[in-house]
């Protein structure tokens, strides 16, 4: 049965009451045509009580004309000045009509879209209708609300002195919030100017977007900053929400460094940021109702997405991730409640109406802690890296000094030992000039072999010393490789015959561009190694011209090199498992080949089969034909 057919409730006013919540004492009528006026029969189903609705004074996000009514009885002490307050700064138009016995005695109009607004309305973010009531009188009060967007109508009645006392508390809490935001903004701006890290710049953008949203949501923006644009407060709030969501995605990318650490998540974040930018572009084309139904669910899903990513960061123990996750969890809870509140799921409550202010303030504080923790972790990591680099520099300098001292010592020792060997070689030549007896031939051959071996070892050591000291400067020139092949053949043919090995050198008239002395040393080292480790069969030194250079190959039929040893054959002092204790050498020959090849830009490679032999290859740059 409609309330119009029942006894209408009467609100008793007295001097003992300073504030009175009227929400549960109001009747409402949804005027679909927007043409109804008090004093005429209401359309079906007539007025209904608000307290019968689950959401009470919250009609969700919509555009509508809604009438509210109640009856006041002032009695002997209830007269005087009262303030009719509607605590929603987003309503477009509000008309309050006071009637006695069907006759209008007072009328007030306000709202963001009103053409003329009294000074009291412009001086406060909420809608305040002053009521002058006489004692001992019964009043019928009608309120017409027309708005699009967030449509909740919390109504209360206040004595002026009680209202201004409560208003001081409201302004104090708002000042506390915006003071906190201003402090965080100044602090993080100072940090950004010091370290110039982009994550702080995005964070400052988040602060500005959330501050703009709260200015629009609380009505303080329309009161102080854009009074002539008060009708666009809901639109400004929607733009601020879209900007803060897009900046949140960018902030998360910069904070967690997802482009480097999590490319897959980074693609989702970039896509979400682009989606919010698209929403931002199309917002001017949407009315507030459609925008509200888009922003509510989209904002909720965004906060869920951000929360899941930050929880994953906590699991991976990222710096500052605990504060970061707590910040987004706080905003997730606040955003979920606010989205449900905007959609009409809950009745109006001051905490719900300002839940985003509470949630965003906590979020900003926690994000500031997260940034500080991450910067501290980065600073500690940089200090550790710097300490490690310093220690590595000290170790490298010490190693270089040790190497220089060792190289200097080895150069001196090598030079000093080579002098008596040279003298011994001259003496040996004098001994063998007269015809020697057959008994001395074997002993003289053994002495010659030992002296040649000692000379080779000292030559290798001298080359290693020069390479270590980096004072071995190649002398690149154009020369014919055949001359070098002939010298190598004369040098190693007696040694191969002595070991009963087949020794062949293929002739080659190609011209190469390299250091002839170092190239010959490299080839000699490879040939010496091949002859040293080959017991039967032979050794072949061949040349083949390729498009990329001259391919010098040293083939042998020795024991071969095992596959697991082939990666270490060019290391210093390496002697493979196929070597025998009786075989001479220090294992420096191949390491000299590798290091000389690096100086001469020569490619070195090898292939080997155990039991069949080995082939070492040098790819030497060819000299251009026009030189």
XYZ file of C-alpha atoms in Angstrom:
627
model
C 0.000 0.000 0.000
C 1.618 3.328 -1.007
C 2.652 5.740 1.647
C 0.311 8.416 0.247
C -2.616 6.352 1.425
C -1.133 5.917 4.865
C -0.594 8.303 7.706
C 2.473 10.347 6.806
C 5.232 10.301 9.473
C 5.812 13.594 11.273
C 9.274 14.661 12.432
C 9.096 16.404 15.797
C 11.588 19.272 16.236
C 12.602 20.723 19.578
C 15.334 22.786 21.185
C 16.877 19.582 22.567
C 17.802 18.386 19.052
C 20.782 20.009 17.251
C 21.151 17.506 14.416
C 18.770 15.032 12.908
C 19.318 12.414 10.183
C 16.289 12.480 7.872
C 17.192 9.684 5.484
C 15.055 7.012 7.130
C 12.175 9.483 7.608
C 11.835 10.548 4.000
C 9.415 9.371 1.357
C 10.471 9.351 -2.264
C 8.876 9.406 -5.686
C 10.691 8.692 -8.937
C 9.285 11.138 -11.506
C 10.025 9.563 -14.848
C 8.627 12.464 -16.873
C 10.120 15.141 -14.635
C 6.855 17.125 -14.689
C 5.276 16.474 -11.297
C 4.777 19.371 -8.865
C 3.685 19.410 -5.209
C -0.001 19.933 -4.736
C -0.969 17.649 -7.645
C -1.750 13.919 -7.433
C 1.459 11.889 -7.614
C 1.815 9.275 -10.365
C 1.531 5.608 -9.478
C 2.695 4.021 -7.269
C 3.066 7.243 -5.325
C 5.543 8.025 -2.556
C 7.380 5.197 -0.778
C 9.452 5.081 2.369
C 13.245 5.162 1.901
C 13.853 2.833 4.803
C 12.180 0.061 2.847
C 14.936 0.099 0.214
C 18.050 -2.005 0.684
C 20.307 0.883 -0.487
C 18.136 3.495 1.265
C 19.329 6.923 0.071
C 21.658 5.558 -2.655
C 20.065 5.220 -6.096
C 23.313 4.148 -7.778
C 24.733 5.685 -10.957
C 21.828 6.958 -13.044
C 19.980 9.992 -14.403
C 16.618 10.661 -12.781
C 14.124 13.131 -11.311
C 13.340 12.123 -7.739
C 11.054 13.877 -5.246
C 11.435 13.550 -1.490
C 9.054 14.741 1.209
C 8.674 14.849 4.934
C 6.624 16.732 7.551
C 8.004 18.850 10.416
C 6.175 19.719 13.599
C 8.055 22.450 15.485
C 6.035 22.410 18.728
C 6.808 25.078 21.311
C 10.630 24.945 21.071
C 11.366 23.590 17.581
C 11.213 26.876 15.731
C 14.147 29.003 14.633
C 16.927 28.659 12.052
C 17.697 25.257 10.588
C 19.936 24.029 7.773
C 18.696 21.365 5.351
C 21.882 19.623 4.167
C 22.377 17.221 1.248
C 25.857 15.685 1.636
C 26.514 15.011 -2.049
C 28.455 17.698 -3.952
C 27.783 16.076 -7.357
C 24.047 16.677 -7.708
C 23.098 18.872 -10.673
C 19.980 20.567 -9.287
C 18.198 20.517 -5.960
C 14.958 22.416 -5.184
C 13.633 22.598 -1.625
C 10.003 23.718 -1.229
C 8.479 24.498 2.174
C 4.650 24.432 2.355
C 1.975 25.109 4.968
C -1.483 23.722 4.243
C -0.623 23.293 0.548
C 0.715 26.819 0.159
C 4.391 27.464 -0.669
C 6.002 29.675 1.958
C 9.664 29.268 0.995
C 11.643 27.945 -1.920
C 15.374 27.325 -2.366
C 17.296 26.167 -5.450
C 20.875 24.990 -5.696
C 23.147 22.398 -7.217
C 26.067 22.378 -9.593
C 23.994 23.213 -12.670
C 21.770 25.858 -11.056
C 21.793 29.195 -12.843
C 21.679 31.187 -9.614
C 22.961 29.926 -6.300
C 22.799 31.667 -2.923
C 26.035 32.679 -1.259
C 25.643 29.956 1.371
C 25.697 27.289 -1.310
C 28.790 28.661 -3.036
C 30.571 28.901 0.302
C 30.248 25.206 1.082
C 30.836 21.998 -0.898
C 27.552 20.468 0.311
C 24.083 21.728 -0.597
C 22.666 23.819 2.279
C 19.112 25.110 2.246
C 18.353 27.560 5.117
C 14.959 26.986 6.749
C 13.282 29.576 9.005
C 10.609 27.671 10.944
C 8.063 29.099 13.363
C 7.218 27.425 16.655
C 3.964 25.538 16.913
C 3.632 25.048 13.154
C 3.477 21.988 10.883
C 5.458 22.175 7.647
C 5.505 19.950 4.584
C 8.916 19.964 2.938
C 9.435 18.714 -0.630
C 12.824 18.266 -2.278
C 13.282 17.749 -6.010
C 16.605 16.282 -7.160
C 17.670 16.048 -10.789
C 21.108 14.662 -11.544
C 23.083 12.252 -13.703
C 25.948 10.194 -12.409
C 26.435 9.389 -8.729
C 22.865 9.636 -7.401
C 22.811 9.331 -3.632
C 20.842 11.774 -1.469
C 21.876 11.790 2.199
C 19.702 14.412 3.949
C 20.083 15.774 7.465
C 18.770 18.736 9.456
C 21.098 20.882 11.556
C 21.018 23.803 13.904
C 23.525 26.328 12.446
C 25.833 26.352 15.467
C 25.976 22.535 15.557
C 26.566 22.367 11.817
C 29.516 24.773 11.897
C 31.114 22.850 14.748
C 30.829 19.597 12.791
C 31.998 21.413 9.682
C 35.217 22.410 11.377
C 35.933 18.735 11.985
C 35.212 17.935 8.308
C 37.475 20.704 7.093
C 40.132 19.629 9.576
C 40.113 16.059 8.261
C 40.217 17.307 4.664
C 43.073 19.637 5.541
C 44.906 16.739 7.177
C 44.531 14.655 4.020
C 45.597 17.359 1.587
C 48.412 18.445 3.903
C 49.677 14.868 3.949
C 49.447 14.714 0.156
C 51.269 18.037 -0.201
C 54.027 16.844 2.138
C 54.437 13.587 0.215
C 54.495 15.481 -3.063
C 57.162 17.924 -1.847
C 59.295 15.140 -0.345
C 59.209 12.936 -3.425
C 59.750 15.906 -5.746
C 62.884 16.699 -3.750
C 64.044 13.079 -4.075
C 63.352 13.131 -7.820
C 65.379 16.312 -8.282
C 68.247 14.642 -6.414
C 68.399 11.274 -8.175
C 66.397 11.905 -11.393
C 64.769 8.467 -11.371
C 61.669 8.180 -13.573
C 59.677 6.146 -11.059
C 59.470 9.201 -8.789
C 58.136 11.335 -11.634
C 55.349 8.817 -12.326
C 54.616 8.681 -8.591
C 54.241 12.465 -8.524
C 51.750 12.155 -11.382
C 49.773 9.588 -9.348
C 49.665 12.005 -6.406
C 48.343 14.828 -8.586
C 45.682 12.601 -10.205
C 44.449 11.237 -6.864
C 44.432 14.758 -5.381
C 42.333 16.047 -8.292
C 39.924 13.142 -7.824
C 39.512 13.898 -4.127
C 39.029 17.622 -4.777
C 36.209 16.781 -7.177
C 34.759 14.019 -5.012
C 34.611 16.112 -1.830
C 33.300 19.247 -3.564
C 36.256 21.328 -2.405
C 37.393 21.763 -6.002
C 34.052 23.238 -7.042
C 34.095 25.438 -3.942
C 37.606 26.850 -4.289
C 39.231 25.988 -7.622
C 36.607 25.765 -10.355
C 33.334 27.294 -9.089
C 32.343 28.295 -12.640
C 32.891 24.674 -13.740
C 31.016 23.099 -10.846
C 28.680 21.247 -13.225
C 31.707 19.338 -14.559
C 32.895 18.063 -11.162
C 31.774 14.491 -11.900
C 33.521 14.598 -15.283
C 36.703 15.967 -13.654
C 36.548 13.172 -11.083
C 36.191 10.562 -13.848
C 39.150 12.011 -15.770
C 41.271 11.977 -12.605
C 40.357 8.322 -11.954
C 41.336 7.302 -15.510
C 44.626 9.240 -15.272
C 45.491 7.709 -11.900
C 44.801 4.184 -13.238
C 47.018 4.705 -16.308
C 49.773 6.238 -14.172
C 49.482 3.339 -11.720
C 50.336 0.940 -14.552
C 53.337 3.036 -15.548
C 54.397 3.351 -11.915
C 54.280 -0.414 -11.449
C 56.416 -0.903 -14.584
C 59.026 1.555 -13.344
C 58.979 0.329 -9.736
C 59.293 -3.396 -10.478
C 61.426 -2.824 -13.624
C 59.231 -5.253 -15.553
C 60.737 -4.393 -18.987
C 63.968 -6.069 -17.784
C 62.710 -8.558 -15.180
C 59.268 -9.693 -16.427
C 58.644 -8.950 -20.144
C 55.369 -10.898 -20.210
C 53.881 -8.966 -17.287
C 55.256 -5.769 -18.811
C 53.233 -6.364 -21.979
C 50.062 -6.679 -19.888
C 50.883 -3.505 -17.997
C 51.514 -1.560 -21.188
C 48.276 -2.875 -22.679
C 46.305 -1.901 -19.576
C 47.841 1.585 -19.570
C 46.889 2.010 -23.239
C 43.328 0.837 -22.472
C 43.000 3.475 -19.759
C 44.334 6.117 -22.148
C 41.621 5.087 -24.621
C 39.022 5.462 -21.857
C 40.471 8.900 -21.093
C 40.092 9.929 -24.736
C 36.463 8.779 -25.051
C 35.312 10.162 -21.672
C 34.238 13.528 -23.177
C 31.929 11.596 -25.532
C 30.161 9.706 -22.711
C 27.574 10.917 -20.269
C 28.260 10.542 -16.564
C 25.990 7.503 -16.200
C 27.755 5.437 -18.873
C 31.132 6.621 -17.614
C 30.233 5.532 -14.086
C 29.300 2.034 -15.233
C 32.618 1.783 -17.127
C 34.924 3.267 -14.505
C 33.521 1.309 -11.549
C 34.141 -2.257 -12.818
C 37.265 -1.241 -14.781
C 38.803 0.394 -11.719
C 37.987 -2.650 -9.598
C 39.600 -5.048 -12.119
C 42.633 -2.772 -12.408
C 43.231 -2.791 -8.664
C 42.820 -6.599 -8.601
C 45.375 -6.895 -11.413
C 47.852 -4.606 -9.672
C 47.402 -6.436 -6.380
C 48.138 -9.827 -7.969
C 51.309 -8.487 -9.611
C 52.561 -6.996 -6.365
C 51.852 -10.224 -4.484
C 53.989 -11.993 -7.079
C 56.709 -9.408 -6.425
C 56.492 -10.198 -2.702
C 56.904 -13.886 -3.493
C 60.030 -13.057 -5.511
C 61.352 -10.887 -2.618
C 61.698 -7.722 -4.669
C 62.958 -4.609 -2.787
C 60.060 -2.656 -1.282
C 57.517 -5.232 -2.450
C 55.958 -5.689 1.029
C 55.020 -2.016 1.324
C 53.991 -1.985 -2.307
C 51.657 -4.972 -1.923
C 50.124 -3.545 1.250
C 49.524 -0.228 -0.536
C 47.661 -1.833 -3.426
C 45.744 -4.140 -1.098
C 44.575 -1.055 0.817
C 43.523 0.678 -2.386
C 41.889 -2.547 -3.588
C 39.704 -2.718 -0.483
C 38.824 0.972 -0.666
C 38.194 0.881 -4.414
C 35.960 -2.186 -4.134
C 33.805 -0.545 -1.476
C 33.642 2.728 -3.394
C 32.705 0.991 -6.660
C 29.879 -0.909 -4.935
C 28.812 2.311 -3.252
C 28.654 4.171 -6.572
C 26.570 1.373 -8.074
C 24.024 1.662 -5.245
C 24.892 -1.474 -3.286
C 25.275 0.366 0.037
C 23.431 3.252 1.694
C 25.214 6.542 2.138
C 27.725 6.794 4.934
C 30.407 9.464 5.401
C 33.118 6.795 5.542
C 31.931 5.140 2.323
C 31.553 8.490 0.575
C 35.171 9.320 1.454
C 36.615 5.799 1.454
C 38.863 6.618 -1.506
C 40.328 9.524 0.434
C 41.214 7.210 3.296
C 42.459 4.444 1.004
C 44.464 6.739 -1.265
C 46.121 8.501 1.678
C 47.254 5.174 3.136
C 48.288 4.006 -0.324
C 50.401 7.107 -0.975
C 52.142 6.779 2.385
C 52.881 3.085 1.822
C 54.058 3.708 -1.743
C 56.407 6.364 -0.428
C 57.774 3.789 2.050
C 58.099 1.275 -0.802
C 60.043 3.756 -2.914
C 62.321 4.601 -0.008
C 62.936 0.903 0.679
C 63.674 0.220 -2.981
C 66.026 3.188 -3.237
C 67.782 2.008 -0.062
C 68.146 -1.491 -1.515
C 69.426 -0.078 -4.812
C 71.906 2.120 -2.939
C 73.170 -0.848 -0.919
C 73.452 -2.929 -4.092
C 75.416 -0.129 -5.779
C 77.691 0.170 -2.759
C 78.294 -3.590 -2.772
C 78.960 -3.526 -6.521
C 81.341 -0.587 -6.075
C 83.143 -2.399 -3.266
C 83.410 -5.512 -5.427
C 84.707 -3.450 -8.352
C 87.250 -1.777 -6.059
C 88.380 -5.142 -4.712
C 88.564 -6.525 -8.242
C 90.613 -3.499 -9.301
C 92.990 -4.031 -6.397
C 93.300 -7.715 -7.238
C 93.827 -6.934 -10.927
C 96.482 -4.332 -10.145
C 98.231 -6.766 -7.812
C 98.035 -9.493 -10.437
C 99.401 -7.118 -13.077
C 102.266 -6.142 -10.802
C 102.974 -9.809 -10.082
C 102.808 -10.620 -13.786
C 105.111 -7.723 -14.623
C 107.598 -8.838 -11.979
C 107.398 -12.434 -13.173
C 107.770 -11.385 -16.792
C 110.772 -9.204 -15.968
C 112.364 -12.051 -14.031
C 111.658 -14.578 -16.786
C 113.047 -12.252 -19.453
C 116.256 -11.787 -17.482
C 116.627 -15.522 -16.770
C 115.891 -16.466 -20.378
C 118.421 -13.985 -21.713
C 121.075 -15.079 -19.217
C 120.588 -18.783 -19.977
C 120.615 -18.277 -23.737
C 124.120 -16.754 -23.583
C 125.909 -19.865 -22.230
C 123.860 -22.066 -24.583
C 125.060 -19.982 -27.499
C 128.638 -20.367 -26.283
C 128.151 -24.129 -25.895
C 126.821 -24.348 -29.456
C 129.951 -22.604 -30.796
C 132.155 -24.890 -28.743
C 130.291 -27.939 -30.066
C 130.898 -26.809 -33.660
C 134.645 -26.566 -32.930
C 134.633 -30.042 -31.429
C 132.993 -31.687 -34.427
C 135.091 -29.915 -37.094
C 137.842 -32.590 -37.047
C 136.629 -36.047 -37.976
C 135.050 -37.465 -34.834
C 135.380 -41.099 -33.861
C 132.330 -43.297 -34.373
C 132.066 -43.755 -30.598
C 131.406 -40.009 -30.174
C 128.751 -39.652 -32.888
C 125.868 -40.868 -30.707
C 126.956 -38.735 -27.755
C 127.399 -35.626 -29.932
C 123.930 -36.164 -31.493
C 122.429 -36.480 -28.015
C 124.133 -33.252 -26.896
C 122.917 -31.445 -29.997
C 119.332 -32.635 -29.397
C 119.412 -31.517 -25.788
C 120.811 -28.101 -26.726
C 118.185 -27.676 -29.459
C 115.442 -28.605 -27.003
C 116.749 -26.145 -24.433
C 116.950 -23.425 -27.069
C 113.362 -24.119 -28.192
C 112.087 -24.002 -24.625
C 113.868 -20.744 -23.938
C 112.502 -19.290 -27.184
C 108.970 -20.252 -26.145
C 109.454 -18.728 -22.713
C 110.771 -15.522 -24.270
C 107.719 -15.296 -26.519
C 105.351 -15.917 -23.575
C 107.115 -13.175 -21.601
C 106.678 -10.736 -24.478
C 102.989 -11.631 -24.789
C 102.429 -11.213 -21.042
C 104.142 -7.830 -21.034
C 102.105 -6.757 -24.098
C 105.250 -5.419 -25.751
C 105.167 -7.896 -28.631
C 104.089 -5.616 -31.480
C 103.365 -7.434 -34.761
C 104.954 -6.121 -37.923
C 102.350 -6.732 -40.616
C 103.667 -6.988 -44.163
C 102.849 -8.611 -47.486
C 104.989 -11.661 -48.148
C 104.952 -14.928 -50.045
C 104.191 -17.919 -47.880
C 106.457 -20.215 -49.930
C 109.577 -18.715 -48.374
C 108.280 -19.493 -44.892
C 107.343 -23.056 -45.962
C 110.870 -23.685 -47.254
C 112.420 -22.520 -43.984
C 110.083 -24.752 -41.953
C 110.867 -27.716 -44.228
C 114.630 -27.309 -43.804
C 114.232 -26.907 -40.053
C 112.112 -30.001 -39.353
C 113.140 -32.469 -42.079
C 116.154 -33.803 -40.087
C 114.012 -34.219 -36.975
C 111.348 -36.132 -38.911
C 113.970 -38.409 -40.503
C 115.514 -39.048 -37.108
C 112.068 -40.244 -35.860
C 111.472 -42.292 -39.074
C 108.401 -40.212 -40.011
C 107.131 -39.261 -43.434
C 107.485 -35.496 -43.807
C 105.867 -33.560 -46.641
C 105.282 -29.881 -47.359
C 102.999 -28.801 -50.193
C 104.307 -25.765 -52.074
C 102.238 -22.572 -52.237
C 102.859 -19.275 -54.063
C 100.039 -17.332 -52.327
C 100.770 -13.977 -50.723
C 99.522 -13.256 -47.244
C 99.307 -10.147 -45.092
C 100.717 -10.945 -41.669
C 103.829 -10.827 -39.484
C 106.221 -13.318 -41.135
C 108.234 -13.998 -37.956
C 105.210 -14.652 -35.734
C 103.462 -16.656 -38.461
C 106.531 -18.869 -38.845
C 106.716 -19.343 -35.079
C 103.059 -20.421 -35.024
C 103.596 -22.940 -37.840
C 106.799 -24.209 -36.220
C 105.021 -24.757 -32.916
C 102.272 -26.748 -34.621
C 104.762 -28.843 -36.609
C 106.960 -29.403 -33.543
C 103.947 -30.614 -31.585
C 102.906 -32.935 -34.425
C 106.376 -34.506 -34.734
C 106.790 -34.749 -30.955
C 103.589 -36.770 -30.441
C 103.653 -38.877 -33.635
C 105.290 -42.313 -33.240
C 104.597 -43.723 -36.697
C 103.133 -42.504 -39.939
C 103.966 -38.945 -40.881
C 103.339 -35.221 -40.728
C 101.967 -33.046 -43.558
C 102.107 -29.241 -43.848
C 99.649 -28.143 -46.552
C 98.265 -24.856 -47.924
C 94.923 -24.220 -49.580
C 93.578 -20.907 -50.864
C 90.035 -20.157 -49.759
C 87.789 -17.150 -50.361
C 88.196 -16.109 -46.728
C 91.996 -16.554 -46.588
C 94.888 -18.991 -46.846
C 94.235 -22.238 -44.977
C 97.479 -23.608 -43.454
C 96.992 -27.158 -42.142
C 99.295 -29.373 -40.085
C 98.242 -33.048 -40.282
C 99.666 -35.880 -38.194
C 98.953 -39.551 -37.589
C 99.528 -39.361 -33.866
C 97.355 -40.674 -31.023
C 94.734 -37.926 -31.422
C 93.073 -35.828 -28.738
C 90.065 -36.972 -26.736
C 86.862 -34.972 -27.189
C 86.745 -33.874 -23.541
C 90.305 -32.479 -23.824
C 89.925 -30.573 -27.093
C 88.561 -27.464 -25.380
C 91.748 -27.089 -23.273
C 94.482 -27.856 -25.815
C 95.280 -24.138 -26.278
C 95.665 -23.480 -22.534
C 99.112 -22.859 -21.087
C 100.993 -25.892 -19.713
C 98.342 -28.283 -21.026
C 99.605 -31.717 -21.989
C 96.889 -34.126 -22.951
C 96.316 -37.610 -21.668
C 97.915 -39.031 -24.810
C 101.297 -37.537 -23.920
C 103.978 -39.652 -22.325
C 106.395 -38.831 -19.544
C 109.342 -39.240 -21.919
C 108.010 -36.577 -24.283
C 109.587 -33.186 -23.778
C 107.904 -29.788 -23.691
C 106.192 -27.496 -21.246
C 102.845 -27.257 -23.005
C 103.426 -23.665 -24.173
C 103.434 -24.191 -27.940
C 99.700 -24.195 -28.586
C 99.022 -21.386 -26.104
C 101.568 -19.268 -28.019
C 99.748 -20.142 -31.252
C 96.421 -18.980 -29.785
C 97.775 -15.706 -28.391
C 99.718 -14.853 -31.556
C 96.589 -15.618 -33.617
C 94.667 -13.041 -31.584
C 97.333 -10.435 -32.363
C 97.364 -11.233 -36.094
C 93.584 -11.742 -36.586
C 94.143 -15.353 -37.609
C 91.447 -17.967 -37.034
C 92.672 -21.140 -35.293
C 90.757 -24.416 -35.285
C 91.365 -28.133 -34.949
C 89.769 -31.511 -35.442
C 90.991 -34.828 -34.097
C 90.080 -38.495 -33.960
C 91.545 -40.646 -31.204
C 93.858 -43.294 -32.659
C 93.937 -41.718 -36.143
C 95.511 -38.272 -35.800
C 94.941 -34.532 -35.559
C 94.699 -31.554 -37.886
C 95.404 -27.975 -36.758
C 94.312 -25.145 -39.078
C 95.330 -21.484 -39.452
C 93.178 -19.208 -41.644
C 95.595 -16.396 -42.594
C 94.357 -13.199 -44.316
C 95.364 -13.069 -47.987
C 97.098 -9.983 -49.327
C 94.895 -7.968 -51.759
C 95.793 -8.526 -55.379
C 96.273 -4.804 -56.067
C 99.091 -4.431 -53.499
